[in-house]
Each structure stands twice: as structure tokens, then as C-alpha cells.
Coordinates of C-alpha atoms and ligand atoms in Angstrom, one line a residue:
M1 CA 0.0 0.0 0.0
N2 CA 1.2 3.5 -0.7
L3 CA 0.1 6.9 0.7
Q4 CA -2.1 7.8 -2.3
Q5 CA -4.1 4.5 -1.8
L6 CA -4.4 5.0 2.0
L7 CA -5.5 8.6 1.5
A8 CA -8.2 7.5 -1.0
D9 CA -9.4 4.8 1.4
A10 CA -9.5 7.3 4.3
G11 CA -11.3 10.0 2.3
Q12 CA -14.0 7.5 1.3
R13 CA -14.5 6.4 4.9
L14 CA -15.0 10.0 6.0
E15 CA -17.2 10.8 3.0
A16 CA -19.5 7.8 3.7
A17 CA -19.9 8.9 7.3
Q18 CA -21.4 12.2 6.2
L19 CA -19.5 14.3 8.7
A20 CA -19.7 18.1 9.1
Y21 CA -16.7 20.2 8.3
G22 CA -15.7 23.9 8.8
H23 CA -13.0 23.6 11.4
G24 CA -10.0 24.1 9.1
T25 CA -11.2 22.1 6.1
N26 CA -14.5 21.9 4.2
N27 CA -14.5 18.4 2.7
A28 CA -13.8 14.8 3.4
R29 CA -10.6 14.5 1.3
D30 CA -8.9 17.6 2.8
E31 CA -9.9 16.4 6.3
A32 CA -8.5 12.9 5.6
A33 CA -5.3 14.4 4.3
W34 CA -4.9 16.5 7.4
L35 CA -5.4 13.6 9.8
L36 CA -3.3 11.2 7.7
L37 CA -0.3 13.6 7.5
W38 CA -0.6 14.3 11.2
Q39 CA -0.7 10.7 12.1
L40 CA 2.3 9.9 10.0
G41 CA 4.3 12.8 11.5
L42 CA 4.6 14.5 8.1
P43 CA 4.3 18.3 7.7
L44 CA 0.7 19.4 7.1
D45 CA 1.7 21.4 4.1
S46 CA 3.4 18.4 2.4
D47 CA 3.0 18.0 -1.4
L48 CA 0.7 15.0 -1.5
D49 CA 1.5 14.3 -5.2
A50 CA 5.2 14.1 -4.3
L51 CA 4.4 11.7 -1.5
A52 CA 1.9 9.6 -3.5
E53 CA 4.2 6.6 -3.9
R54 CA 5.5 6.6 -0.3
A55 CA 5.2 3.1 1.1
I56 CA 2.9 2.6 4.1
T57 CA 3.6 0.0 6.7
P58 CA 0.7 -2.1 8.1
E59 CA 1.2 -0.4 11.4
E60 CA 0.9 3.0 9.8
Q61 CA -2.2 2.0 7.9
A62 CA -3.8 0.7 11.1
A63 CA -3.0 3.9 13.0
V64 CA -4.3 6.2 10.2
L65 CA -7.5 4.2 9.8
A66 CA -8.0 4.1 13.6
L67 CA -7.8 7.9 13.7
M68 CA -10.3 8.2 10.9
Q69 CA -12.6 5.9 12.9
R70 CA -12.2 8.1 15.9
R71 CA -13.2 11.1 13.8
I72 CA -16.3 9.2 12.7
D73 CA -17.2 7.8 16.1
T74 CA -16.7 10.9 18.2
R75 CA -17.7 13.5 15.6
E76 CA -15.1 15.7 17.2
P77 CA -13.4 18.3 14.9
A78 CA -10.0 17.1 13.6
A79 CA -8.2 19.8 15.6
Y80 CA -9.4 18.3 18.9
L81 CA -8.1 14.9 17.8
T82 CA -4.7 16.3 16.9
G83 CA -4.5 19.1 19.5
E84 CA -3.5 21.6 16.9
A85 CA -5.0 24.1 14.6
W86 CA -3.3 26.4 12.1
L87 CA -4.2 30.0 11.2
Q88 CA -2.3 32.0 8.6
G89 CA 0.5 29.4 8.8
V90 CA 0.9 29.7 12.5
P91 CA 0.3 26.6 14.7
F92 CA -1.9 26.9 17.8
Y93 CA -2.6 24.4 20.6
V94 CA -6.3 23.6 21.0
D95 CA -8.5 21.3 23.1
R96 CA -12.1 21.1 24.1
R97 CA -11.8 24.0 26.6
S98 CA -11.8 26.5 23.7
I99 CA -13.4 26.7 20.3
V100 CA -11.3 25.6 17.3
P101 CA -9.8 28.9 15.9
R102 CA -11.0 29.8 12.4
S103 CA -11.6 33.6 12.5
F104 CA -11.5 35.5 9.3
I105 CA -10.0 38.4 11.3
A106 CA -6.7 36.4 11.1
E107 CA -6.7 37.1 7.4
L108 CA -7.2 40.8 7.9
L109 CA -4.3 41.0 10.4
A110 CA -2.1 39.2 7.9
D111 CA -3.0 41.1 4.7
G112 CA -2.9 44.6 6.2
S113 CA -6.6 45.4 5.7
I114 CA -6.9 47.0 9.2
D115 CA -3.7 49.0 8.9
P116 CA -5.3 52.2 7.3
W117 CA -7.1 52.7 10.6
L118 CA -4.0 52.5 12.7
D119 CA -0.9 54.8 12.9
E120 CA 2.4 54.9 14.6
A121 CA 0.7 56.2 17.8
S122 CA -1.4 53.0 18.0
R123 CA -0.2 51.1 21.1
D124 CA -3.0 49.2 22.7
V125 CA -4.9 46.3 21.1
L126 CA -7.6 44.2 22.7
D127 CA -8.7 40.8 21.5
L128 CA -12.0 40.4 23.2
C129 CA -13.4 36.9 23.3
T130 CA -9.9 35.6 22.7
G131 CA -10.7 31.9 23.1
N132 CA -7.4 30.0 22.5
G133 CA -5.6 33.3 22.1
S134 CA -4.9 33.0 18.4
L135 CA -6.0 36.4 17.3
A136 CA -4.1 38.0 20.2
V137 CA -1.0 36.2 19.1
L138 CA -1.5 37.0 15.4
A139 CA -2.1 40.7 16.3
A140 CA 1.2 40.8 18.3
M141 CA 3.0 39.3 15.4
A142 CA 1.4 41.7 12.8
Y143 CA 2.0 44.8 14.9
P144 CA 5.4 44.5 16.7
E145 CA 5.1 47.9 18.4
V146 CA 1.8 47.2 20.2
Q147 CA 0.8 45.7 23.5
V148 CA -2.1 43.2 23.2
T149 CA -4.6 42.0 25.8
G150 CA -6.6 38.9 25.2
A151 CA -9.8 38.8 27.2
D152 CA -12.4 36.0 27.7
I153 CA -15.1 35.2 30.3
S154 CA -13.9 31.5 30.3
P155 CA -11.0 30.6 32.6
D156 CA -10.8 27.3 30.6
A157 CA -10.3 29.2 27.3
L158 CA -7.8 31.5 29.0
A159 CA -5.8 28.4 30.1
V160 CA -5.5 27.3 26.5
A161 CA -4.6 30.9 25.4
R162 CA -1.9 30.9 28.1
I163 CA -0.3 27.8 26.4
N164 CA -0.4 29.6 23.0
V165 CA 1.1 32.9 24.3
D166 CA 3.9 31.0 26.0
R167 CA 4.4 28.7 22.9
H168 CA 5.0 31.8 20.7
G169 CA 7.2 33.5 23.3
L170 CA 4.9 36.5 23.6
Q171 CA 4.5 36.7 27.4
D172 CA 5.9 40.3 27.4
R173 CA 3.6 41.6 24.8
V174 CA 0.3 39.7 25.3
K175 CA -1.5 39.9 28.6
L176 CA -4.5 37.6 29.3
V177 CA -7.5 38.9 31.4
E178 CA -10.7 37.2 32.6
S179 CA -13.5 39.6 31.7
D180 CA -17.2 39.6 31.0
G181 CA -17.4 41.7 27.8
L182 CA -15.4 44.9 28.4
A183 CA -16.0 45.0 32.2
A184 CA -12.4 44.2 33.2
C185 CA -10.7 45.8 30.2
P186 CA -11.8 49.4 30.0
G187 CA -8.9 50.6 27.8
P188 CA -8.6 53.0 26.2
W189 CA -7.9 50.9 23.1
D190 CA -6.7 51.9 19.7
L191 CA -8.1 48.6 18.2
I192 CA -10.6 46.1 19.6
L193 CA -10.8 42.8 17.7
C194 CA -13.7 40.6 18.5
N195 CA -15.0 37.3 17.2
P196 CA -17.8 36.9 19.7
P197 CA -20.6 34.3 20.2
Y198 CA -23.1 35.3 17.5
V199 CA -25.0 32.1 16.4
N200 CA -28.8 32.7 16.4
A201 CA -31.2 30.4 18.4
Q202 CA -32.5 28.6 15.4
S203 CA -29.0 27.7 14.1
M204 CA -27.9 26.7 17.7
A205 CA -30.8 24.2 17.8
S206 CA -29.5 22.5 14.7
L207 CA -25.8 22.5 15.1
P208 CA -24.0 19.3 13.9
P209 CA -22.1 17.3 16.5
E210 CA -18.8 18.7 15.5
Y211 CA -20.0 22.2 16.6
R212 CA -21.7 20.9 19.7
A213 CA -18.3 19.5 20.7
E214 CA -17.2 23.1 21.2
P215 CA -18.0 25.2 24.3
G216 CA -21.6 26.4 23.9
L217 CA -20.5 29.7 25.4
A218 CA -18.3 30.3 22.4
L219 CA -21.1 30.1 19.9
D220 CA -24.4 31.0 21.6
G221 CA -25.3 34.6 20.9
N222 CA -28.6 34.4 22.8
T223 CA -27.6 34.3 26.4
A224 CA -29.6 37.4 27.4
G225 CA -32.8 35.9 26.0
S226 CA -33.0 37.1 22.4
S227 CA -33.0 34.7 19.5
D228 CA -31.1 36.7 16.9
G229 CA -27.6 35.9 18.1
M230 CA -26.9 39.5 18.8
D231 CA -27.0 39.6 22.7
F232 CA -23.2 39.8 23.2
V233 CA -22.9 42.2 20.3
R234 CA -25.6 44.6 21.6
A235 CA -23.8 44.9 24.9
L236 CA -20.4 45.3 23.2
L237 CA -21.7 48.1 20.9
R238 CA -23.2 49.9 23.9
D239 CA -20.0 49.7 26.0
A240 CA -17.3 50.1 23.3
P241 CA -17.4 53.9 22.9
A242 CA -16.3 54.4 26.5
C243 CA -13.3 52.1 25.9
L244 CA -12.0 53.4 22.6
R245 CA -9.5 56.2 21.9
P246 CA -10.9 59.0 19.7
D247 CA -9.3 57.3 16.6
G248 CA -10.0 53.8 17.8
V249 CA -11.9 51.2 15.9
L250 CA -13.7 48.0 16.6
V251 CA -13.3 45.1 14.1
L252 CA -16.1 42.6 14.6
E253 CA -16.8 39.2 13.1
I254 CA -20.5 38.2 12.8
G255 CA -20.2 35.2 10.5
N256 CA -23.3 34.4 8.5
E257 CA -25.4 36.7 10.7
R258 CA -25.3 39.9 8.7
T259 CA -29.1 40.0 8.3
H260 CA -29.6 39.8 12.0
F261 CA -26.9 42.4 12.6
E262 CA -28.4 44.9 10.2
A263 CA -31.9 44.3 11.6
A264 CA -30.5 45.0 15.2
F265 CA -28.5 48.1 14.2
P266 CA -30.3 49.5 11.1
Q267 CA -28.8 53.0 11.2
L268 CA -25.2 52.0 11.9
E269 CA -22.6 52.9 9.4
A270 CA -20.2 50.0 9.1
V271 CA -17.2 49.3 6.8
W272 CA -17.5 45.7 5.6
L273 CA -14.1 44.2 5.1
D274 CA -13.2 41.7 2.4
T275 CA -12.2 38.2 3.5
S276 CA -11.9 34.9 1.6
A277 CA -15.5 34.2 2.8
G278 CA -16.9 37.3 1.2
D279 CA -17.5 40.9 2.4
D280 CA -20.3 40.2 4.8
Q281 CA -18.6 38.4 7.7
V282 CA -16.4 41.0 9.3
L283 CA -17.1 44.7 9.8
L284 CA -15.2 47.7 11.1
L285 CA -16.8 50.4 13.3
T286 CA -15.2 53.8 14.1
L287 CA -15.9 55.5 17.4
E288 CA -17.9 58.1 15.5
S289 CA -20.2 55.5 14.1
L290 CA -20.6 53.7 17.4
L291 CA -21.5 57.0 19.1
T292 CA -24.6 57.3 16.8
L293 CA -26.0 54.3 18.7
L294 CA -26.0 56.1 22.0
P295 CA -28.8 58.2 23.3
S296 CA -27.8 61.8 22.4
S297 CA -27.3 62.7 26.1
Q298 CA -24.4 60.2 26.3
A299 CA -23.0 60.6 22.8
S300 CA -19.9 62.6 23.5
A301 CA -16.5 61.2 22.8
P302 CA -14.5 60.0 25.8
Ligands
LIG1 C1 -16.4 32.5 18.7 S1 -15.3 32.3 20.1 C2 -13.9 33.1 19.5 C3 -12.6 32.6 20.0 C4 -11.4 33.2 19.3 N1 -11.3 34.6 19.3 C5 -11.4 32.7 17.9 O1 -11.6 33.5 17.0 O2 -11.1 31.5 17.7 C6 -16.1 33.3 21.3 C7 -15.3 33.4 22.6 O3 -16.1 34.4 23.4 C8 -16.0 34.0 24.8 N2 -17.1 34.7 25.5 C9 -18.5 34.3 25.5 N3 -19.2 35.2 26.2 C10 -18.3 36.1 26.7 C11 -18.4 37.3 27.5 N4 -19.6 37.7 28.0 N5 -17.3 38.0 27.7 C12 -16.1 37.6 27.2 N6 -15.9 36.5 26.5 C13 -17.0 35.8 26.2 C14 -16.1 32.5 24.7 O4 -15.6 31.9 25.9 C15 -15.3 32.2 23.5 O5 -13.9 31.9 23.8

């Protein structure tokens, strides 16, 4: 047996099991390739064509197929099985205490899309809802002059973030804080990044097992009793103006919830940022636009 044959077999097994994807891959073959390469100890960016004829021992075959079976039986995202997720070519530790990182804000940090709203005076960046700390780490890498704070309400998620900050040697530049929304991180901030829980109630009720394996707190945007997924976002947009510097901006991911977002904030002027998933997933809000949401008695810049 060679690697190409084993990969074909593994891919067919995943395909037949009708799994859900979206945690780093979006189809059975790519997921099988990821798990196979990881199990064989090969780099995840290996050229599969170049490796096609590599001989597979019976032990390797058994180990790879056992891992595929675990993926099928547990319905856990591949990243929980391998303990690793990659964003923008950077590896992050992950386990069930935090969501598998896949934020499109990572692309915007890497491709410079946010840079026009920053300048040399920008010093303080908050990654609110930091989860495993990936965006905080990527922000520190993208902006070598800034100090970054990663905040999350979940001590479990922060324990995972700690591992990633240490792994990338960023202890001096990335601080981690337990906070409910902005409560424990008043700023002022030049940039707030936030990939919050925003899934609406109907979608929460029909999540596939791979997504139910993640902390509910990370996905459920209805914890204050609404059903549109915007509960966390409503509180954030109310509190953010008091925490931003005059030129500060908020970069907010809302996934597939643009309709609910625009229904909740119909007058708000947002800049929609282009990502590989389209221009309706991540938006940028200036302090000026956020102030338009406040009652006029409170709407003066801090
Ligand atoms: C969608 S995950 C994003 C994680 C990470 N930023 C990423 O992109 O992979 C949302 C995160 O928000 C956190 N969270 C939920 N409610 C929160 C709150 N009230 N205050 C702060 N963090 C909260 C969850 O614990 C979870 O880690």
C-alpha cells in the first residue's frame, strides 16, 4: 500500500460517514489528508503528489484508519483529535476547553486590511473573546510595536490561550485577562478585535455534533434571552465607545449573521471588510459610528 491509496481509502470512509466540516477544512478529502499527514508525522503542508508513492507499513495503515474511525465515532473536529489548529500558517494548541480557531480576522491581520485605521501612535490592542488566544498572538505578530490584551469570560479558554502565548514567546507583549465583555478591560484601546458568540437560536438548535463538541459559550449569541444571536454584540456596541481612543476602531466578526446584525442596528454605518468568505462576515466600526447608537445625552467622545 502507498500513501495515495491510503488517502483514497481514508477519504472514502469520511465521505461515507457524512460528517460536518468547517474547522479548518471543508470536505472529506482535505480532512482525511490533514489527519493522515498528522498521524504519519509529516508536515501538514506536504506536497501530496510528491508523497503519493511513499510506502505505508501495516502499522501506519492501522494507525491512520483508527484515527479516521475516531473522527467518525466521536464526531469531534479534527483539531481536537490532533490538539493543533493552524491559522495563517501559525500553529496553535487547542483542546475542548476552547473553540477551534477559524476567525477571518486572522486574514485581515495578515493582509494589512486594518492598517489604514492605525498609525504609529497605535499602542493598545484588545482581542475580546480571545478563546485560545490565536487572534491576540497574530495581532502581536502583525504589529510588533503594540501591546495586546486577550480577554475572555472563560477561565478554561484562557488556560488554552496561556499555552499559545507561551508557545510563541509573547509573554511580554500579550496579557490575558478574565472579563465579561469589556467589564475588566476598560482601555482605552486603539483597536478592539472581537470574534464573539453570535449564532442565532435557530442555528444553535440544529448544530451538527462537530460544533456541539465546542463550548456552547463560544457560539451561543442568545444568552440574554434574544433569538437573533446579537446579545453579546448589543452589549459590546453599547459599551465600546467608552473604551476606545478617539481614533479607535472595533473590528467585529459576525459570520453568517449579517441579516440579524443589520436588523438589530439598522442605522449603523459599518465598513464591511473583504475576506476569503466574502465581504459580509467582518465589519469595522469607528468611534464616530458607534456614538450614533448612544442616546444623544451620552454621545460625547471620551
Ligand atoms: C467565537 S469564540 C472566539 C474565540 C477566538 N477569538 C477565535 O476566533 O477562535 C467566542 C469566545 O467568546 C467567549 N465569550 C463568550 N461570552 C463572553 C463574554 N460575556 N465576555 C467575554 N468573552 C466571552 C467564549 O468563551 C469564546 O472563547
